[in-house]
Coordinates of C-alpha atoms in Angstrom, one line a residue:
M1 CA 84.5 134.4 113.0
K2 CA 85.5 130.5 112.6
K3 CA 87.4 130.6 115.9
F4 CA 84.1 131.9 117.4
F5 CA 81.8 129.0 115.9
T6 CA 84.4 126.7 117.2
L7 CA 84.4 127.8 120.5
V8 CA 80.4 127.7 120.6
L9 CA 80.6 124.1 119.5
C10 CA 83.1 123.3 122.3
V11 CA 80.9 125.1 124.8
L12 CA 77.8 123.4 123.9
G13 CA 79.6 120.1 124.0
I14 CA 78.8 119.2 120.5
S15 CA 80.9 117.5 118.2
Q16 CA 81.3 119.2 114.6
S17 CA 80.5 115.8 113.1
S18 CA 77.0 116.3 114.2
F19 CA 76.7 118.9 111.2
S20 CA 77.1 115.7 108.8
Q21 CA 74.7 115.1 106.0
K22 CA 71.2 114.7 106.7
Y23 CA 69.0 111.9 105.8
S24 CA 65.6 112.2 104.8
N25 CA 63.1 109.3 106.1
D26 CA 65.8 108.0 107.7
K27 CA 65.0 104.3 108.7
F28 CA 67.0 101.1 109.3
P29 CA 67.3 98.6 106.3
D30 CA 64.3 96.4 107.5
G31 CA 62.2 99.7 107.4
T32 CA 61.9 100.4 111.3
E33 CA 62.4 104.1 112.7
I34 CA 65.8 105.0 113.8
P35 CA 65.5 106.3 117.2
V36 CA 66.4 109.8 117.8
W37 CA 69.2 108.4 120.1
F38 CA 71.3 107.8 117.0
K39 CA 70.9 111.7 116.1
T40 CA 72.0 112.9 119.4
Y41 CA 75.8 113.6 119.5
T42 CA 76.1 115.6 122.9
K43 CA 79.5 115.2 124.1
L44 CA 80.2 114.3 127.9
Q45 CA 81.7 117.2 130.2
L46 CA 84.4 116.6 132.7
K47 CA 82.5 118.7 135.2
D48 CA 79.4 116.3 134.9
L49 CA 81.3 113.0 135.6
G50 CA 81.1 113.3 139.2
K51 CA 84.1 113.9 141.7
K52 CA 87.4 114.1 140.0
Y53 CA 90.4 111.6 141.3
T54 CA 93.4 113.0 139.5
I55 CA 95.6 109.8 140.0
T56 CA 98.7 111.8 141.0
D57 CA 96.6 113.4 143.9
F58 CA 96.3 109.9 145.3
G59 CA 99.9 108.7 145.4
V60 CA 100.6 107.6 141.8
S61 CA 103.8 108.8 140.7
K62 CA 105.1 110.6 137.8
D63 CA 107.8 108.2 136.8
S64 CA 107.0 106.8 133.6
T65 CA 109.0 103.9 134.0
K66 CA 107.3 102.4 136.9
V67 CA 104.3 99.7 136.4
Q68 CA 101.6 101.3 138.8
T69 CA 98.7 99.1 138.4
V70 CA 98.2 98.6 142.1
A71 CA 98.3 102.5 142.8
I72 CA 96.0 103.4 140.0
Q73 CA 93.7 100.4 141.0
K74 CA 93.3 102.1 144.3
V75 CA 92.3 105.3 143.0
I76 CA 89.2 103.7 141.2
D77 CA 88.4 101.6 143.7
K78 CA 88.4 104.5 146.2
A79 CA 86.3 106.5 143.8
A80 CA 83.9 103.5 143.8
A81 CA 83.5 103.7 147.5
N82 CA 82.7 106.9 147.9
G83 CA 79.9 106.6 145.6
G84 CA 81.8 107.4 142.0
G85 CA 83.5 109.6 140.3
V86 CA 85.8 110.1 137.2
I87 CA 89.2 108.8 137.3
V88 CA 91.6 111.6 135.5
I89 CA 94.8 110.6 133.9
P90 CA 96.9 114.1 134.0
K91 CA 99.6 115.4 131.6
G92 CA 102.5 112.6 131.5
V93 CA 103.0 108.9 131.0
Y94 CA 101.6 106.3 133.4
L95 CA 102.4 102.9 132.9
S96 CA 100.1 100.0 134.2
G97 CA 98.6 96.5 133.7
A98 CA 95.1 95.7 133.8
L99 CA 92.8 98.2 135.4
F100 CA 89.0 97.3 136.2
F101 CA 86.6 100.0 136.4
K102 CA 83.8 100.0 139.1
P103 CA 79.8 100.9 138.7
K104 CA 79.8 104.7 138.8
T105 CA 83.4 105.2 137.8
A106 CA 84.6 106.7 134.6
L107 CA 88.0 107.6 132.8
Y108 CA 89.3 110.8 131.5
V109 CA 92.5 111.2 129.9
S110 CA 93.6 114.7 129.5
E111 CA 95.4 116.1 126.7
G112 CA 98.9 115.4 126.9
G113 CA 98.4 112.5 129.4
V114 CA 99.0 108.9 128.3
L115 CA 98.0 105.7 130.0
K116 CA 100.5 103.2 128.6
G117 CA 99.9 99.5 128.9
S118 CA 102.8 97.3 130.5
D119 CA 104.6 95.0 128.1
D120 CA 104.7 92.3 130.8
I121 CA 101.8 90.0 130.3
A122 CA 102.5 88.9 133.8
N123 CA 100.7 92.3 134.8
Y124 CA 97.3 90.7 132.9
P125 CA 96.0 88.0 135.1
I126 CA 93.9 85.5 133.6
M127 CA 90.4 85.5 134.1
P128 CA 86.9 84.9 132.9
S129 CA 86.6 86.6 129.5
R130 CA 85.6 86.4 125.6
M131 CA 87.7 86.0 122.6
E132 CA 87.2 84.9 119.3
G133 CA 83.6 84.0 119.7
Q134 CA 84.0 81.8 122.6
N135 CA 83.8 82.1 126.4
L136 CA 87.2 81.4 128.2
D137 CA 89.9 82.1 130.7
Y138 CA 92.0 84.9 129.2
F139 CA 94.1 87.9 129.5
P140 CA 92.2 91.0 130.4
A141 CA 92.4 94.2 128.6
L142 CA 94.5 97.4 129.9
V143 CA 91.0 99.1 130.6
N144 CA 88.3 96.7 131.7
A145 CA 84.5 97.4 132.5
Y146 CA 82.6 94.3 133.8
G147 CA 79.0 95.3 134.4
V148 CA 79.6 99.0 134.5
D149 CA 76.3 101.1 133.2
N150 CA 77.3 104.5 131.9
F151 CA 81.0 104.0 131.8
S152 CA 82.6 106.3 129.6
I153 CA 86.4 107.3 128.3
S154 CA 86.6 110.9 127.3
G155 CA 89.1 113.6 127.0
K156 CA 92.2 114.3 124.4
G157 CA 94.8 112.2 125.6
T158 CA 96.0 108.6 124.8
I159 CA 95.6 105.0 125.9
N160 CA 98.6 103.4 124.5
G161 CA 98.7 99.6 124.3
N162 CA 102.5 99.4 124.0
G163 CA 102.0 96.4 121.9
R164 CA 105.6 96.0 120.2
K165 CA 107.0 93.1 122.7
Y166 CA 103.7 91.0 122.1
W167 CA 103.5 91.7 118.0
D168 CA 107.2 90.4 117.9
A169 CA 106.2 87.1 120.2
F170 CA 103.4 86.6 117.9
W171 CA 105.2 86.9 114.6
A172 CA 107.9 84.8 115.9
R173 CA 105.2 81.9 116.9
R174 CA 103.9 82.2 113.3
K175 CA 107.3 81.7 111.9
E176 CA 107.6 78.6 113.8
N177 CA 104.2 77.2 113.3
P178 CA 102.6 78.8 110.2
K179 CA 99.1 77.3 111.5
C180 CA 99.4 78.7 114.9
T181 CA 96.2 80.5 116.2
N182 CA 95.9 83.8 117.3
L183 CA 95.3 82.7 121.2
E184 CA 98.5 80.9 121.0
V185 CA 100.5 84.1 121.9
S186 CA 99.6 85.8 125.1
R187 CA 98.5 89.1 124.3
P188 CA 96.3 92.0 126.0
R189 CA 93.5 93.9 124.4
L190 CA 93.4 97.8 125.0
V191 CA 89.8 98.1 126.1
F192 CA 87.1 95.3 127.1
V193 CA 83.6 96.1 128.1
W194 CA 81.2 93.5 129.0
N195 CA 77.5 93.4 129.9
S196 CA 77.4 97.4 130.3
N197 CA 75.0 99.8 128.8
N198 CA 74.7 103.5 127.9
V199 CA 78.5 103.4 127.2
Q200 CA 80.4 106.4 125.4
F201 CA 83.7 106.9 124.3
Q202 CA 85.1 110.3 122.7
D203 CA 87.9 112.2 121.5
V204 CA 90.6 109.8 123.0
K205 CA 93.7 108.1 120.8
L206 CA 93.3 104.4 121.4
I207 CA 96.6 103.2 119.8
N208 CA 99.0 100.1 119.5
S209 CA 97.0 97.7 121.2
G210 CA 98.5 94.3 121.7
F211 CA 95.5 92.4 120.2
W212 CA 92.2 93.8 119.4
T213 CA 91.7 97.4 120.3
N214 CA 88.0 98.0 121.6
H215 CA 85.9 94.8 122.8
F216 CA 82.4 95.0 123.5
Y217 CA 80.5 92.1 124.6
K218 CA 76.9 92.0 125.3
C219 CA 76.5 95.8 125.6
N220 CA 73.4 98.2 124.5
N221 CA 73.7 101.5 123.9
I222 CA 77.2 102.5 122.8
K223 CA 78.4 105.7 121.3
I224 CA 81.7 106.0 119.8
L225 CA 82.4 109.9 118.8
D226 CA 85.5 111.4 117.3
T227 CA 87.9 108.9 118.3
Y228 CA 91.4 108.0 116.9
I229 CA 92.1 104.5 116.7
Y230 CA 95.5 103.3 115.3
S231 CA 97.9 100.5 115.0
P232 CA 100.7 100.1 112.3
H233 CA 100.4 97.7 109.3
K234 CA 103.9 97.3 107.8
K235 CA 105.2 93.7 107.9
G236 CA 105.8 92.4 111.3
D237 CA 103.5 95.1 113.1
A238 CA 100.2 94.8 115.0
P239 CA 98.4 91.6 114.3
S240 CA 94.7 91.2 114.9
T241 CA 94.4 94.7 116.0
D242 CA 90.9 95.3 115.2
A243 CA 89.6 99.0 115.9
I244 CA 86.3 97.8 117.4
D245 CA 84.7 94.5 117.9
L246 CA 81.1 94.6 118.5
D247 CA 80.1 91.1 120.0
I248 CA 76.4 90.6 120.7
C249 CA 75.7 94.3 120.7
S250 CA 72.5 96.5 119.8
N251 CA 72.2 100.2 119.6
V252 CA 75.7 101.4 118.5
L253 CA 76.5 104.4 117.0
I254 CA 80.2 105.1 115.7
K255 CA 80.5 108.6 114.3
G256 CA 83.3 110.7 113.4
S257 CA 86.1 108.5 114.1
N258 CA 89.4 107.7 112.2
M259 CA 90.3 104.3 112.0
S260 CA 93.4 102.4 110.4
V261 CA 94.8 99.2 112.2
N262 CA 96.4 96.0 111.0
D263 CA 93.1 94.1 110.8
D264 CA 89.6 94.9 110.4
A265 CA 88.0 98.1 111.4
V266 CA 84.9 97.5 112.3
A267 CA 83.9 93.6 113.1
L268 CA 80.7 92.3 114.0
K269 CA 81.1 89.2 116.1
G270 CA 78.9 86.9 118.2
G271 CA 79.9 83.4 118.1
K272 CA 81.2 80.4 116.2
G273 CA 81.0 76.8 115.4
P274 CA 78.4 74.2 114.3
Y275 CA 76.1 75.0 117.0
A276 CA 76.6 78.4 117.7
D277 CA 73.1 79.4 117.5
Q278 CA 72.3 77.1 120.3
D279 CA 74.7 78.8 122.8
K280 CA 73.3 81.1 125.4
N281 CA 76.8 82.9 125.4
N282 CA 76.5 83.6 121.5
G283 CA 73.6 86.0 119.6
P284 CA 73.1 88.9 117.2
N285 CA 74.4 92.5 116.7
T286 CA 71.5 94.8 115.9
N287 CA 70.9 98.6 115.1
I288 CA 74.7 99.6 114.2
I289 CA 75.2 102.9 112.6
I290 CA 78.6 103.8 111.2
E291 CA 78.9 107.2 109.7
D292 CA 81.4 110.3 109.0
C293 CA 84.0 108.2 109.3
K294 CA 87.6 107.7 107.9
F295 CA 89.3 104.5 107.0
G296 CA 93.2 104.1 106.5
Y297 CA 94.6 100.8 106.0
C298 CA 92.7 98.0 107.4
H299 CA 91.6 94.6 106.1
S300 CA 87.8 95.4 106.0
A301 CA 86.2 98.9 106.7
L302 CA 83.1 96.6 107.9
T303 CA 83.5 93.1 108.5
N304 CA 80.6 90.5 109.5
G305 CA 82.5 87.6 111.1
S306 CA 84.8 85.6 111.4
E307 CA 82.9 84.9 114.4
A308 CA 79.4 85.7 113.9
I309 CA 75.9 84.1 113.5
H310 CA 73.3 87.1 112.9
N311 CA 73.7 90.6 112.3
R312 CA 70.6 92.8 111.3
N313 CA 70.1 96.3 110.5
I314 CA 73.7 97.6 109.9
I315 CA 74.5 100.9 108.3
M316 CA 77.6 102.5 107.0
R317 CA 77.4 105.7 105.5
N318 CA 79.0 109.2 104.5
C319 CA 82.3 108.0 105.3
E320 CA 85.8 108.2 103.2
V321 CA 88.1 105.1 102.7
D322 CA 91.7 105.3 101.9
G323 CA 93.4 101.9 102.0
P324 CA 91.1 99.4 103.3
S325 CA 91.6 95.8 101.5
I326 CA 87.8 95.4 101.5
L327 CA 84.9 97.8 102.1
L328 CA 82.1 95.4 102.8
H329 CA 83.2 91.9 103.9
L330 CA 80.6 89.0 104.6
K331 CA 83.1 86.2 105.9
M332 CA 81.4 83.1 105.7
R333 CA 82.6 80.1 108.0
P334 CA 82.1 76.5 106.8
D335 CA 81.4 75.6 110.4
T336 CA 79.2 78.5 111.6
P337 CA 75.5 79.0 110.5
Q338 CA 75.1 82.9 109.7
L339 CA 72.8 85.2 108.8
Y340 CA 73.7 88.6 107.8
E341 CA 70.9 90.6 106.8
F342 CA 69.5 94.2 106.0
I343 CA 73.0 95.9 105.5
R344 CA 73.1 99.1 103.9
V345 CA 76.6 100.6 103.0
E346 CA 76.0 104.2 101.3
D347 CA 77.5 107.5 100.5
I348 CA 81.2 106.3 100.2
K349 CA 84.1 107.7 98.7
G350 CA 87.8 106.6 98.1
Q351 CA 89.9 103.9 97.3
T352 CA 90.0 100.1 98.5
K353 CA 91.6 96.9 97.3
N354 CA 88.4 95.1 97.0
G355 CA 84.8 96.4 96.9
L356 CA 82.2 93.5 98.1
A357 CA 83.7 90.6 99.3
I358 CA 81.8 87.3 100.1
L359 CA 84.0 84.7 100.6
A360 CA 84.5 81.1 102.7
W361 CA 86.6 82.0 105.9
K362 CA 88.4 78.7 106.5
Q363 CA 90.9 79.4 108.8
F364 CA 90.7 77.3 112.2
F365 CA 87.4 76.2 111.1
D366 CA 86.2 73.0 113.2
L367 CA 82.8 71.3 112.4
K368 CA 83.2 69.2 115.6
G369 CA 82.0 66.3 114.0
R370 CA 78.9 67.6 112.5
P371 CA 78.0 65.6 109.6
D372 CA 76.5 68.4 107.4
V373 CA 77.8 71.7 106.8
P374 CA 75.4 74.7 108.0
L375 CA 73.9 76.9 105.7
S376 CA 74.8 80.6 106.0
Y377 CA 72.8 83.5 104.4
G378 CA 73.3 87.0 103.0
D379 CA 70.0 88.8 102.4
N380 CA 68.7 92.6 101.8
V381 CA 72.3 94.1 101.3
T382 CA 72.5 97.4 99.5
L383 CA 75.2 99.3 98.2
K384 CA 74.4 102.9 97.1
N385 CA 76.0 106.1 96.3
I386 CA 79.4 104.9 96.0
D387 CA 82.2 106.5 94.1
L388 CA 85.2 104.1 94.4
K389 CA 88.4 103.1 92.9
C390 CA 89.7 99.4 93.6
E391 CA 91.2 96.5 92.3
M392 CA 88.2 94.1 92.0
F393 CA 84.6 95.5 93.0
Y394 CA 82.8 92.3 93.1
K395 CA 84.7 89.3 94.8
V396 CA 82.0 87.0 95.2
E397 CA 82.7 83.3 95.3
N398 CA 80.3 80.5 94.4
D399 CA 79.8 78.8 97.6
P400 CA 77.0 75.8 97.7
N401 CA 76.8 76.2 101.5
V402 CA 75.7 79.9 101.2
R403 CA 72.6 81.4 100.1
L404 CA 72.8 85.3 98.9
S405 CA 69.6 87.0 98.1
N406 CA 67.8 90.3 97.5
F407 CA 71.1 92.6 96.9
T408 CA 71.1 96.1 95.4
F409 CA 73.3 98.0 93.8
E410 CA 72.6 101.7 92.9
N411 CA 74.1 105.0 92.0
L412 CA 77.9 103.6 91.8
N413 CA 80.5 104.8 90.0
I414 CA 83.3 102.0 90.1
E415 CA 86.8 101.8 88.5
S416 CA 88.1 98.6 88.5
D417 CA 91.1 96.8 87.4
K418 CA 88.8 93.5 87.2
A419 CA 85.2 94.7 86.1
D420 CA 83.5 91.2 86.0
I421 CA 80.1 90.9 87.8
D422 CA 78.3 87.2 87.9
K423 CA 74.7 88.0 88.7
S424 CA 74.0 84.6 88.9
L425 CA 75.5 83.9 92.6
I426 CA 73.0 86.1 94.0
N427 CA 69.2 85.5 93.9
G428 CA 67.2 88.6 93.0
V429 CA 69.8 91.3 92.5
T430 CA 69.1 94.7 91.3
F431 CA 71.6 97.2 89.5
K432 CA 70.3 100.8 89.3
N433 CA 72.7 103.3 87.6
V434 CA 75.7 101.5 88.2
Y435 CA 79.2 102.3 86.3
V436 CA 81.9 100.0 86.1
N437 CA 84.9 101.8 84.1
K438 CA 82.4 103.8 82.8
K439 CA 80.2 101.2 81.6
V440 CA 76.9 100.7 82.7
V441 CA 75.7 97.3 84.1
E442 CA 72.7 96.2 82.7

């Protein structure tokens, strides 16, 4: 019967995560209704993605040692010229540099198929891009979609960034200069999607990126369903391999995914600098839901910053954590005006090093001559229904340039080596049924 039920789910094209915890009176933290779009988890089907262009049918060799960027790009271009279609990576390993998907094209990676990134940066030609909260010329990703509405990546195969050479180069440079920036060492991301709407990633394995794993810039309506995102985290491994970077995006659902990387898991970005809020290239992230996910090792499960100006209506819920350094992180740059508001983290179980962290992020900050330090704000933040073991639950510093208000802690069962909670750091803080080391917080 169990096998039959699983088969029915596959036939219907519905992820098993769609049967997760239901929420009554489901609203965003600011009280607005959550649209039905967020509650629709239908999987894309290969047969519905248009004409199939299996790369080995169009001149791409099965030689796993040969870099075939040009040959694979020709398949993408051919599909686009013929009205669109889905580029299929069949079983086997196919080595490539930067690929650029076109309107009406999609990517399907078959089970047993691997699209593997070249570890030679020469295969990633510098072009207009976006990194670390600024628009600049930089290396593209392995998979790129610029202005490709309805772009999708599906299938149960793997996109492997082959990042070891890039990681080693970074750590070698950091050894030479401990203050070197992330951009000093040439590294490609795994996937970069820019100015594209109605994007869906599902089922794929996204691993070993040279830099950030998935980066979305100025995109609307993104669904990431049942993906596996991984990079190793031991000393000398995978620096700055964020799992998912949302950079000025709205309406995002991340569901049923497993993330373990050597930096932040879900990071909300959008700009940096003393006048970042006046730059047309920057902007807010709004209406983000992260649910039914599992987080292994990462610097933070959910991070606001370190290059962000405004995040609103952010929900993380019904997730398991086993190893993040921080559950919820508000990174406050002293050189950037920031507003993080209407954030809710609920129904979380597991263990982290820290629970809530609100700290100044002083790495590489630059006031660029601005005489005053811009103020930043954290407002209407709720942590609810959480069962957590950690070293320090409440890691909030007294920062004269940060204003914190209207925080609610409700139904928490916390085991923490350091149990101190300084309520004076937040203007308007509420504790309801909160226990730290089995003692109620009054």
